Amino acid sequence: MRLRTLHRRARTSTSRFVTALHVLSDKLAQRRPLWMVTLAIDETNLSEGLRAASAASAVLLLGLLLDHPDFAWAAIGAFWTCLADAAGTRRMRFVSMLGFGLLSTVVGGLAALAAGHGLLMAAIAVLLFSWAGALARIWGAATAQVAILAATASVVMVTHPLHSLTQSAPFLGLYLFGCVFATVLSFTVWRIHPFVPARRAVGAAYSRLAGIARDNARYLAQDNEQGDTAAHGANYRSQARAALEAARVALAAVPPARAGRGDLYDNLLLALSDAERIFAYLIAVTHSCERERPRLRHDPRARRSLEAMAVLLRRLGLSVQRQPDVAPLALQRRLTACGRRLEAALGALLPLRLNVEFMDLGMARATELPWREQALLSLAQAWQTLKVNATPRSLSWRHAARVSLATTAGFLLVEMLHIPFGYWATMATLLILQPSVSTTWPRGIERVAGSVLGAVLAVLIGIVIHTPLAISLVVFPLIVATMALRRVNYGLHVMFMTPAFVLVADYAAPANEMVYALSRLGNNVLGCVLALLATFFLWPDREADDLEQRLTQAVSANLQYLLGVMAAGGKWDKNIAHLRREAGLASNNAEQVVQRLRIERRLGRSTGAGLAAMSTLPLLRRVAGSTARISLSPQAEPATPELQRWIAEVSSEIDALLRGKSDAPAPGPCNTESLTALQADAVAQVQLLRGMLREHVHALALT
């Protein structure tokens, strides 16, 4: 009963906490560039935070009862083990958590023993283990997560020299005890339902859809000109597409044996199907809002309907997460009624239909082989992947070398300068360094900002907290926040992790919290500087500049989507859904390349494709919006063969223009007299795209 009550209170606290974060996220989204401040509010997981905090705080309290300060290492092991928990099946989670416990104990022990034999041996250990941890990216996100955390354990334990196996046994035993305790807690007292990842993923998709509706309401409420609103709206659509893809993967990962039990899986599949249809509906609504904005600015009905729709979509997402076995019919009826009011306000025939059909995931369902067969298969696949990447020409190989050299340089620097708590600098270098500048730079900024705020928080806590018991109790909410926010924002994650580590360090060796906090801050800044220097000067590999190829794929996919919808005449079927998904993914890929090139300050040097992309991608979003209106309208008619042929010819012309061929044959003008209003709107968008690309190619030819 107590555990059930705790879960109920956790859900209530989560709702309030998430609501407050959504308000903050909306304000930040309006004031700052999205690549600088990103808050994935829907990824907040208070239950995960409570589980990690329970494991860490429990071993701290046990150390207090036994008067054994070294139990702080057990708390760190428990916390890291919860961080290593890979989302997925119970088998994946168990392997990742227990595998991390054993691997980190071994590599951490070897690093500590190496440190006991001198600085040179310690540096070699840091070099090897950081290299192996970074190279593990080639085997996927789950393996990389476990490996990089194990490497982190080695760079921390190397500062705790051990001179013999006899001396290392109690220390490593305590650490391993914390890892095993967290694993046992996660699979006994605090178990996770097999469908939880899928439920959260589908719920997060609905929350992203709510973001699109809320963004449209803000768009209609603004008095100024559009400005960056198109790019801002595209960001919400990109996030929604990514959330829908994540939900697909999560549902496909459910083993068939679990999926066949009861109606829960079918309800989740139907909820995802509805989410895909709502996504297409909101794209069409966005297009209508852009076209009718001058009129809608003075009519509050559309804005109120969109705000109500955002609330209902968020509630649907919460319902999917909490009660997936019960169809939320009341919320769906309210959402449909809200859609009718919005349809009347927009003056466009856009019916919102739910519970239409199940979704075809389009990917192979996951199967669980017996343990032995699965282990042998995984080892064989891992060996093949390693052979492919075992060359200096591999980007992953060079990234691992960059990480190992930068981390080892940081370790030697703090050791030679006798910087206190220098392992925080090596940790920062190890965790910040990413394969490209575009990912390392924002992560470094977030870590420094989080460390500054965390250091201030640690000092404030240290003013009033002094006893080991008080430290054990205060660490609990800090770890809850650290784990709950780790997928929300890296800066917030670091902000709460900083005082948690400071207090745990104080538990093991009482000292001045001000010293701990300032040391943590200074070392984090040093680690960020080392990571950035390594990114720019050690094999400064940037991801391939494939903008031209991505842009061509995006244009082709969107025009194929339009052609398919034109031929179908508004009929919604699996083929149309597939074309729409491919168009959305292609546009997202191109926009991500543009964003990466902008961060790396290479957009202006991308052979003219950058300027074309800046103008083309917003137009593609409009083409997709016009196409979505046709696909959802009950009055849509199949296009004539002449119109379909004209669109196909224009698609070939645009493809040639994107390849730089200014002499591409141009089809004649489209006869718009016999077109419906929806078809004429789509043709106008295509002609606008075609004209813009022709002007761009001619301008490049003149220069």
XYZ file of C-alpha atoms in Angstrom:
703
model
C 0.000 0.000 0.000
C 2.795 2.414 0.827
C 4.461 1.815 -2.537
C 1.126 2.334 -4.306
C 0.581 5.583 -2.431
C 4.093 6.707 -3.333
C 3.415 6.029 -7.020
C 0.127 7.972 -6.836
C 1.837 10.950 -5.246
C 4.634 10.707 -7.796
C 2.138 10.906 -10.660
C 0.479 13.958 -9.112
C 3.820 15.646 -8.568
C 4.873 14.767 -12.106
C 1.794 16.451 -13.581
C 2.409 19.664 -11.644
C 6.132 19.618 -12.362
C 5.637 18.958 -16.075
C 3.030 21.721 -16.323
C 5.474 24.219 -14.810
C 8.218 23.071 -17.178
C 5.895 23.433 -20.156
C 5.289 27.062 -19.224
C 9.054 27.600 -18.981
C 9.615 25.802 -22.277
C 7.083 27.975 -24.078
C 8.719 31.157 -22.785
C 12.185 29.971 -23.766
C 10.988 28.903 -27.187
C 9.771 32.423 -27.854
C 12.930 34.183 -26.672
C 15.976 32.035 -27.475
C 17.337 30.015 -30.384
C 16.085 26.462 -30.085
C 19.531 24.906 -30.501
C 20.681 26.721 -27.365
C 17.771 25.892 -25.038
C 15.918 22.656 -25.658
C 13.472 21.237 -23.164
C 11.992 17.827 -24.007
C 9.364 18.203 -21.288
C 7.514 15.042 -22.262
C 10.579 12.964 -21.385
C 10.273 13.835 -17.686
C 10.292 10.565 -15.736
C 9.810 11.033 -12.017
C 9.409 7.294 -11.435
C 12.899 6.696 -12.828
C 14.223 9.425 -10.559
C 12.559 7.944 -7.496
C 13.990 4.511 -8.269
C 17.546 5.820 -8.611
C 17.225 8.027 -5.535
C 15.881 5.133 -3.467
C 18.816 2.944 -4.454
C 21.474 5.596 -3.779
C 19.957 6.959 -0.577
C 19.359 3.483 0.836
C 23.043 2.539 0.650
C 24.023 5.939 2.066
C 21.751 5.336 5.053
C 23.191 1.834 5.411
C 26.684 3.347 5.499
C 25.477 5.773 8.161
C 24.131 2.932 10.307
C 27.385 0.984 9.910
C 29.490 4.140 10.345
C 31.253 3.377 7.050
C 31.808 6.502 4.866
C 33.089 4.424 1.941
C 29.466 3.451 1.262
C 29.459 6.674 -0.744
C 31.083 4.588 -3.502
C 28.173 2.153 -3.300
C 25.788 5.094 -3.741
C 27.723 6.279 -6.785
C 27.622 2.736 -8.209
C 23.858 2.542 -7.658
C 23.332 5.914 -9.329
C 25.484 5.049 -12.343
C 23.748 1.685 -12.705
C 20.392 3.438 -12.977
C 21.895 5.739 -15.600
C 23.036 2.659 -17.551
C 19.486 1.247 -17.627
C 18.714 0.798 -21.344
C 15.102 1.343 -22.277
C 13.550 -1.719 -23.887
C 12.722 -5.263 -22.899
C 13.417 -6.666 -19.447
C 16.278 -8.686 -20.906
C 17.900 -5.584 -22.422
C 17.524 -3.675 -19.177
C 18.922 -6.505 -17.069
C 21.917 -7.035 -19.373
C 22.700 -3.314 -19.493
C 22.474 -2.763 -15.719
C 24.243 -5.912 -14.561
C 26.713 -5.670 -17.435
C 27.587 -2.134 -16.413
C 28.053 -3.171 -12.786
C 30.495 -5.928 -13.674
C 32.295 -3.996 -16.436
C 32.726 -0.802 -14.408
C 33.968 -2.758 -11.401
C 36.608 -4.485 -13.531
C 37.828 -1.430 -15.462
C 37.582 0.793 -12.389
C 39.559 -1.692 -10.332
C 42.204 -2.027 -13.024
C 42.495 1.776 -13.264
C 42.838 2.072 -9.490
C 45.497 -0.658 -9.424
C 47.321 1.026 -12.306
C 47.302 4.302 -10.380
C 48.922 2.497 -7.475
C 51.905 1.766 -9.727
C 52.606 5.333 -10.797
C 51.350 8.159 -12.956
C 52.460 6.577 -16.238
C 50.457 3.384 -15.665
C 47.444 5.442 -14.578
C 47.639 7.523 -17.778
C 47.817 4.363 -19.899
C 44.725 3.006 -18.160
C 42.804 6.253 -18.772
C 43.920 6.248 -22.424
C 42.802 2.670 -23.074
C 39.504 2.726 -21.205
C 38.376 6.109 -22.561
C 39.258 4.955 -26.084
C 37.253 1.744 -25.681
C 34.299 3.613 -24.157
C 34.143 6.081 -27.057
C 34.582 3.369 -29.702
C 31.560 1.501 -28.341
C 29.333 3.969 -30.218
C 29.654 1.676 -33.223
C 27.454 -0.904 -31.469
C 24.494 1.363 -30.866
C 23.162 3.770 -28.265
C 22.547 1.230 -25.481
C 26.068 -0.233 -25.677
C 27.607 3.238 -25.940
C 25.723 4.323 -22.825
C 27.047 1.403 -20.778
C 30.600 1.725 -22.150
C 30.956 5.471 -21.644
C 29.674 5.182 -18.068
C 32.164 2.377 -17.418
C 34.910 4.626 -18.810
C 33.668 7.361 -16.489
C 34.025 4.979 -13.557
C 37.619 4.286 -14.579
C 38.607 7.985 -14.753
C 37.048 8.533 -11.326
C 38.535 5.455 -9.646
C 41.984 6.144 -11.066
C 42.170 8.948 -8.491
C 41.750 6.323 -5.748
C 45.064 4.406 -6.035
C 45.141 0.796 -4.855
C 48.391 -1.080 -4.384
C 47.210 -4.686 -4.110
C 44.243 -6.942 -4.744
C 43.787 -7.352 -1.003
C 43.430 -3.625 -0.586
C 41.087 -3.308 -3.580
C 38.650 -6.064 -2.571
C 36.670 -4.123 0.102
C 36.549 -0.945 -1.990
C 35.438 -2.680 -5.186
C 33.105 -4.910 -3.214
C 31.244 -1.881 -1.850
C 30.998 -0.355 -5.300
C 29.727 -3.609 -6.856
C 27.259 -3.981 -3.990
C 25.720 -0.631 -4.935
C 25.451 -1.678 -8.597
C 23.846 -5.016 -7.762
C 21.517 -3.415 -5.216
C 20.206 -0.947 -7.819
C 19.700 -3.798 -10.310
C 17.818 -5.950 -7.816
C 15.675 -2.997 -6.756
C 14.754 -2.298 -10.394
C 13.606 -5.872 -11.022
C 11.853 -6.639 -7.732
C 10.419 -3.797 -5.665
C 10.417 -1.172 -8.433
C 9.678 -3.138 -11.567
C 8.870 -1.538 -14.926
C 5.951 -2.878 -16.951
C 7.050 -4.253 -20.365
C 4.755 -1.780 -22.151
C 5.982 1.301 -20.269
C 8.499 2.431 -22.962
C 5.840 2.128 -25.669
C 3.231 3.909 -23.551
C 5.598 6.780 -22.833
C 6.631 7.034 -26.474
C 3.046 7.215 -27.739
C 2.140 9.668 -24.972
C 5.132 11.846 -25.898
C 3.951 11.857 -29.533
C 0.589 13.295 -28.442
C 2.388 15.937 -26.407
C 4.393 16.938 -29.481
C 1.157 17.222 -31.432
C -0.172 19.470 -28.685
C 2.897 21.636 -29.230
C 1.943 22.119 -32.896
C -1.591 23.177 -31.950
C -0.305 25.584 -29.294
C 2.261 27.005 -31.712
C -0.496 27.727 -34.254
C -2.531 29.482 -31.573
C 0.474 31.675 -30.716
C 1.030 32.337 -34.399
C -2.510 33.670 -34.809
C -2.201 35.773 -31.652
C 0.963 37.598 -32.763
C 0.552 41.149 -34.031
C 3.927 41.426 -35.753
C 4.883 40.034 -39.103
C 5.759 36.365 -39.485
C 9.563 36.682 -39.123
C 10.985 33.395 -37.919
C 7.564 31.852 -37.279
C 7.842 29.515 -40.255
C 11.129 28.084 -38.990
C 9.754 27.880 -35.476
C 6.681 25.973 -36.688
C 8.899 23.661 -38.712
C 10.806 22.834 -35.541
C 7.605 21.696 -33.818
C 6.657 19.576 -36.815
C 10.127 18.056 -36.898
C 9.886 17.152 -33.214
C 6.448 15.596 -33.731
C 7.718 13.502 -36.646
C 10.661 12.306 -34.536
C 8.326 11.447 -31.634
C 6.056 9.442 -33.929
C 9.057 7.533 -35.275
C 10.239 6.830 -31.713
C 6.764 5.489 -30.886
C 6.924 3.220 -33.936
C 10.244 1.797 -32.781
C 9.001 1.330 -29.212
C 5.896 -0.547 -30.357
C 7.866 -2.682 -32.799
C 10.255 -3.600 -29.960
C 7.454 -5.208 -27.926
C 7.967 -8.999 -28.179
C 5.137 -10.843 -29.980
C 4.489 -12.933 -26.865
C 3.653 -9.732 -24.948
C 1.802 -8.043 -27.807
C -0.657 -10.906 -28.128
C -1.883 -10.679 -24.541
C -5.053 -8.617 -24.110
C -6.048 -5.427 -25.873
C -3.309 -3.188 -24.513
C -1.049 -3.476 -27.558
C -3.950 -2.970 -29.964
C -5.028 0.147 -28.082
C -1.510 1.562 -28.306
C -1.354 0.748 -32.008
C -4.680 2.462 -32.618
C -3.542 5.460 -30.548
C -0.438 5.747 -32.733
C -2.571 5.450 -35.875
C -4.756 8.294 -34.602
C -1.641 10.323 -33.777
C -0.402 9.939 -37.367
C -3.751 11.112 -38.710
C -3.874 14.024 -36.255
C -0.365 14.992 -37.372
C -1.522 15.199 -41.001
C -4.584 17.159 -39.834
C -2.448 19.679 -37.933
C -0.158 20.146 -40.943
C -3.233 21.025 -43.000
C -4.441 23.339 -40.227
C -1.054 25.078 -40.157
C -1.286 25.688 -43.883
C -4.785 27.138 -43.509
C -3.645 29.380 -40.645
C -0.818 30.770 -42.785
C -3.133 31.463 -45.714
C -5.939 32.997 -43.669
C -3.888 34.760 -41.010
C -4.994 38.339 -41.834
C -8.617 37.348 -41.282
C -8.039 34.956 -38.354
C -6.029 37.523 -36.357
C -9.298 39.355 -35.729
C -11.330 36.205 -35.061
C -10.516 34.590 -31.684
C -12.494 31.399 -32.390
C -9.668 29.652 -34.231
C -7.116 30.577 -31.563
C -9.363 29.357 -28.737
C -10.096 26.120 -30.601
C -6.387 25.483 -31.124
C -5.605 26.153 -27.463
C -8.387 23.763 -26.404
C -7.084 21.183 -28.877
C -3.596 21.444 -27.368
C -5.013 20.752 -23.891
C -7.036 17.773 -25.139
C -4.080 16.284 -27.004
C -1.930 16.532 -23.896
C -4.628 14.833 -21.843
C -4.891 12.098 -24.452
C -1.158 11.556 -24.130
C -1.430 11.277 -20.355
C -4.368 8.877 -20.726
C -2.333 6.637 -23.046
C 0.483 6.532 -20.487
C -1.673 5.905 -17.408
C -4.608 3.841 -18.689
C -3.678 2.389 -22.072
C -6.085 -0.529 -21.640
C -9.084 1.846 -21.640
C -9.966 3.707 -24.832
C -10.256 7.466 -24.059
C -13.556 7.814 -25.914
C -14.732 10.888 -23.997
C -11.527 12.799 -24.766
C -11.679 11.712 -28.392
C -15.252 12.955 -28.739
C -14.253 16.300 -27.247
C -11.277 16.503 -29.600
C -13.510 15.778 -32.612
C -15.977 18.458 -31.486
C -13.087 20.883 -31.081
C -12.025 20.004 -34.625
C -15.504 20.899 -35.909
C -15.323 24.308 -34.211
C -11.867 24.889 -35.663
C -13.105 23.827 -39.082
C -15.888 26.422 -38.910
C -13.472 29.136 -37.775
C -10.970 28.384 -40.535
C -13.634 28.212 -43.197
C -11.994 25.085 -44.616
C -13.412 21.604 -44.925
C -10.996 19.693 -42.651
C -12.807 16.925 -40.772
C -10.887 15.256 -37.947
C -11.530 11.507 -37.947
C -10.259 9.152 -35.253
C -10.342 5.366 -34.718
C -10.091 4.847 -38.475
C -7.638 1.959 -38.855
C -4.623 0.254 -37.348
C -1.212 1.432 -38.403
C 1.211 -0.653 -40.405
C 4.519 -0.186 -38.592
C 6.469 -1.031 -41.710
C 9.235 -2.782 -39.791
C 9.962 -6.279 -38.557
C 8.553 -7.094 -35.151
C 11.054 -7.810 -32.404
C 11.663 -11.422 -31.449
C 13.401 -12.734 -28.360
C 15.676 -15.680 -28.960
C 16.849 -17.930 -26.128
C 19.625 -16.420 -24.030
C 22.383 -18.567 -25.544
C 21.363 -17.973 -29.160
C 20.876 -14.262 -28.583
C 24.305 -13.932 -26.953
C 26.063 -15.765 -29.813
C 24.208 -13.727 -32.434
C 25.045 -10.448 -30.691
C 28.713 -11.381 -30.410
C 28.887 -12.285 -34.099
C 27.249 -9.008 -35.126
C 29.509 -7.036 -32.787
C 32.614 -8.665 -34.281
C 31.508 -7.828 -37.830
C 30.833 -4.208 -36.848
C 34.233 -3.946 -35.180
C 36.019 -5.277 -38.271
C 34.302 -2.687 -40.447
C 35.328 0.166 -38.127
C 38.832 -1.120 -37.275
C 40.598 1.381 -39.508
C 41.919 4.917 -39.008
C 39.695 6.006 -41.900
C 36.627 5.255 -39.787
C 35.030 8.340 -38.209
C 34.211 6.300 -35.108
C 37.828 5.168 -34.777
C 39.122 8.734 -35.058
C 36.503 9.967 -32.608
C 37.629 7.335 -30.080
C 41.249 8.433 -30.533
C 40.237 12.070 -30.057
C 38.337 11.268 -26.858
C 41.133 9.143 -25.394
C 43.855 11.699 -26.112
C 41.826 14.630 -24.772
C 40.781 12.734 -21.631
C 44.327 11.542 -20.957
C 45.676 15.063 -21.505
C 43.156 16.367 -19.007
C 44.122 13.674 -16.498
C 47.843 14.443 -16.798
C 47.179 18.186 -16.558
C 45.210 18.012 -13.317
C 47.680 15.528 -11.840
C 50.748 17.606 -12.651
C 49.103 20.824 -11.433
C 47.703 19.042 -8.376
C 44.216 20.409 -9.061
C 41.850 19.143 -6.347
C 39.000 16.885 -7.527
C 40.522 16.863 -11.004
C 38.515 13.804 -12.030
C 35.591 16.172 -12.605
C 37.597 17.738 -15.469
C 38.345 14.359 -17.063
C 34.708 13.323 -16.597
C 33.546 16.499 -18.328
C 35.930 15.959 -21.247
C 34.853 12.344 -21.630
C 31.127 13.083 -21.514
C 31.077 16.267 -23.597
C 33.153 15.182 -26.585
C 30.914 14.201 -29.504
C 31.805 13.175 -33.059
C 31.192 16.649 -34.531
C 31.422 20.316 -33.609
C 27.677 20.775 -34.012
C 26.978 18.384 -31.118
C 30.003 19.073 -28.896
C 29.505 22.859 -28.790
C 25.877 22.930 -27.482
C 26.606 20.121 -25.020
C 29.603 22.024 -23.645
C 27.522 25.177 -23.197
C 24.799 23.252 -21.376
C 27.302 21.531 -19.090
C 29.025 24.781 -18.101
C 25.692 26.510 -17.490
C 24.413 23.544 -15.469
C 27.629 23.392 -13.438
C 27.449 27.098 -12.574
C 23.868 26.836 -11.347
C 24.610 23.517 -9.627
C 27.617 24.974 -7.821
C 25.484 27.838 -6.505
C 22.834 25.342 -5.391
C 25.486 23.197 -3.664
C 26.811 26.191 -1.744
C 23.321 27.171 -0.598
C 22.603 23.618 0.544
C 25.975 23.370 2.281
C 25.156 26.416 4.404
C 22.407 24.542 6.250
C 23.303 20.854 5.736
C 26.241 19.397 7.660
C 25.473 15.972 9.211
C 25.698 12.663 7.292
C 22.008 11.958 8.003
C 20.958 15.301 6.573
C 23.189 14.732 3.548
C 21.583 11.316 2.937
C 18.119 12.868 3.031
C 18.932 15.862 0.832
C 20.662 13.695 -1.773
C 17.337 11.920 -2.380
C 15.430 14.804 -4.082
C 18.564 15.891 -5.922
C 18.995 12.458 -7.510
C 15.264 12.353 -8.255
C 15.579 15.595 -10.218
C 18.843 14.472 -11.859
C 17.343 11.264 -13.220
C 13.891 12.669 -13.988
C 15.358 15.477 -16.107
C 18.200 13.675 -17.856
C 16.196 13.335 -21.098
C 14.566 16.733 -20.702
C 17.679 18.888 -20.871
C 21.344 18.092 -20.324
C 21.954 21.411 -18.549
C 19.204 20.750 -15.996
C 20.534 17.225 -15.539
C 24.014 18.581 -14.726
C 22.582 21.333 -12.525
C 21.070 18.835 -10.082
C 23.828 16.245 -10.473
C 26.462 18.753 -9.334
C 25.152 19.289 -5.769
C 24.304 15.569 -5.518
C 27.926 14.601 -6.214
C 29.226 17.385 -4.014
C 27.166 16.143 -1.070
C 28.105 12.496 -1.662
C 31.771 13.524 -1.723
C 31.200 15.431 1.507
C 29.627 12.280 2.966
C 32.805 10.314 2.268
C 35.241 13.059 3.284
C 33.626 15.996 5.117
C 34.934 19.348 3.971
C 33.821 22.822 3.006
C 30.963 22.630 0.490
C 32.120 25.918 -1.001
C 35.447 24.298 -1.890
C 33.731 21.257 -3.389
C 31.289 23.352 -5.413
C 33.886 25.769 -6.764
C 36.214 22.879 -7.587
C 33.432 21.154 -9.465
C 32.678 24.340 -11.377
C 36.300 25.079 -12.283
C 37.020 21.517 -13.329
C 33.894 21.368 -15.477
C 34.939 24.531 -17.267
C 38.419 23.058 -17.787
C 36.922 19.839 -19.155
C 34.692 21.788 -21.553
C 37.658 23.795 -22.827
C 39.681 20.628 -23.402
C 36.769 19.003 -25.241
C 36.298 21.984 -27.535
C 40.019 22.240 -28.254
C 40.117 18.542 -29.128
C 37.086 18.927 -31.377
C 38.662 21.753 -33.372
C 42.310 20.610 -33.476
C 42.367 16.782 -33.214
C 41.155 15.383 -36.543
C 38.441 18.031 -36.805
C 36.023 15.732 -38.587
C 32.722 17.290 -39.402
C 29.849 15.256 -40.632
C 29.645 15.045 -44.391
C 28.186 18.094 -46.098
C 25.418 16.168 -47.885
C 22.970 19.070 -47.949
C 22.522 18.974 -51.719
C 21.634 15.272 -51.623
C 19.315 15.697 -48.630
C 17.593 18.669 -50.225
C 17.060 16.764 -53.468
C 15.574 13.824 -51.549
C 13.266 16.131 -49.593
C 11.936 17.845 -52.725
C 11.472 14.539 -54.539
C 9.680 12.911 -51.584
C 7.299 15.847 -51.097
C 6.414 15.992 -54.793
C 5.877 12.223 -54.855
C 3.560 12.675 -51.878
C 1.657 15.376 -53.745
C 1.448 13.262 -56.894
C 0.152 10.263 -54.925
C -2.518 12.336 -53.177
C -3.528 13.997 -56.444
C -3.985 10.590 -58.074
C -5.921 9.204 -55.098
C -8.187 12.237 -54.839
C -8.248 12.556 -51.067
C -8.438 8.828 -50.375
C -6.596 7.865 -47.191
C -4.810 4.541 -47.464
C -1.544 2.919 -46.422
C 0.256 4.084 -49.541
C -0.643 7.736 -48.892
C 0.386 7.396 -45.243
C 3.720 5.911 -46.351
C 4.358 8.725 -48.851
C 3.504 11.362 -46.239
C 5.863 9.771 -43.716
C 8.696 9.582 -46.259
C 8.180 13.243 -47.171
C 8.244 14.301 -43.521
C 11.369 12.296 -42.757
C 13.179 13.645 -45.835
C 12.316 17.238 -44.895
C 13.464 16.618 -41.321
C 16.788 15.192 -42.509
C 17.447 18.205 -44.721
C 16.542 20.646 -41.938
C 18.866 18.875 -39.513
C 21.752 19.225 -41.971
C 20.997 22.946 -42.341
C 20.945 23.371 -38.562
C 24.252 21.488 -38.193
C 25.936 23.543 -40.906
C 24.677 26.729 -39.297
C 26.196 25.778 -35.937
C 29.477 24.863 -37.629
C 29.347 28.158 -39.606
C 29.579 26.265 -42.884
C 26.163 27.125 -44.314
C 27.520 29.863 -46.562
C 30.266 27.565 -47.911
C 28.018 24.654 -48.918
C 28.339 25.213 -52.715
C 25.244 27.401 -52.877
C 22.983 24.655 -51.590
C 22.691 26.409 -48.238
C 20.937 29.443 -49.677
C 18.687 27.214 -51.747
C 17.784 25.150 -48.688
C 16.923 28.226 -46.619
C 14.301 29.182 -49.202
C 13.246 25.720 -50.366
C 12.521 23.974 -47.067
C 9.832 26.457 -45.885
C 8.191 26.118 -49.304
C 8.273 22.344 -48.993
C 6.430 22.640 -45.705
C 3.750 24.635 -47.520
C 3.568 22.015 -50.273
C 3.106 19.356 -47.588
C 0.397 21.441 -45.930
C -1.474 21.895 -49.197
C -1.137 18.172 -49.904
C -2.441 17.283 -46.451
C -5.524 19.448 -47.026
C -6.292 17.492 -50.196
C -5.747 14.121 -48.501
C -8.167 14.968 -45.668
C -10.883 16.767 -47.606
C -14.021 14.723 -48.410
C -14.550 16.976 -51.463
C -11.172 16.193 -53.030
C -11.282 14.799 -56.554
C -8.690 12.736 -58.413
C -6.481 14.877 -60.608
C -6.771 14.587 -64.345
C -4.055 12.658 -66.212
C -2.822 15.956 -67.654
C -2.350 17.474 -64.189
C -0.585 14.379 -62.913
C 1.712 14.400 -65.937
C 2.473 18.111 -65.410
C 3.420 17.533 -61.753
C 5.667 14.613 -62.745
C 7.394 16.767 -65.394
C 7.882 19.649 -62.960
C 9.317 17.183 -60.432
C 11.908 16.074 -63.006
C 12.686 19.709 -63.837
C 13.191 20.634 -60.175
C 15.400 17.593 -59.671
C 17.611 18.795 -62.533
C 17.666 22.340 -61.149
C 18.855 21.057 -57.773
C 21.732 19.349 -59.571
C 22.720 22.739 -61.025
C 21.399 22.237 -64.563
C 20.033 25.631 -65.530
C 19.145 24.369 -69.033
C 16.706 21.773 -67.675
C 13.680 21.424 -69.990
C 10.704 23.281 -68.559
C 7.175 21.972 -69.066
C 4.551 24.380 -70.261
C 2.241 26.273 -67.905
C -0.437 24.337 -66.089
C -4.009 24.856 -67.212
C -5.696 26.013 -64.000
C -9.177 26.591 -65.424
C -10.458 23.098 -64.668
C -8.754 22.744 -61.284
C -10.537 22.649 -57.957
C -9.601 25.199 -55.286
C -7.486 22.636 -53.432
C -5.687 21.550 -56.591
C -5.067 25.162 -57.616
C -3.524 25.888 -54.210
C -1.145 22.927 -54.558
C -0.193 23.922 -58.106
C 0.509 27.477 -56.930
C 2.894 26.185 -54.258
C 4.702 23.986 -56.790
C 5.042 26.864 -59.242
C 6.421 29.083 -56.485
C 8.989 26.412 -55.595
C 9.916 25.940 -59.237
C 10.355 29.669 -59.865
C 12.478 30.168 -56.763
C 14.838 27.342 -57.727
C 15.160 28.642 -61.299
C 16.118 32.102 -60.019
C 18.639 30.551 -57.636
C 20.306 28.444 -60.363
C 20.513 31.420 -62.739
C 22.014 33.597 -59.983
C 24.688 30.975 -59.327
C 25.429 30.723 -63.041
C 26.007 34.481 -63.233
C 28.411 34.435 -60.288
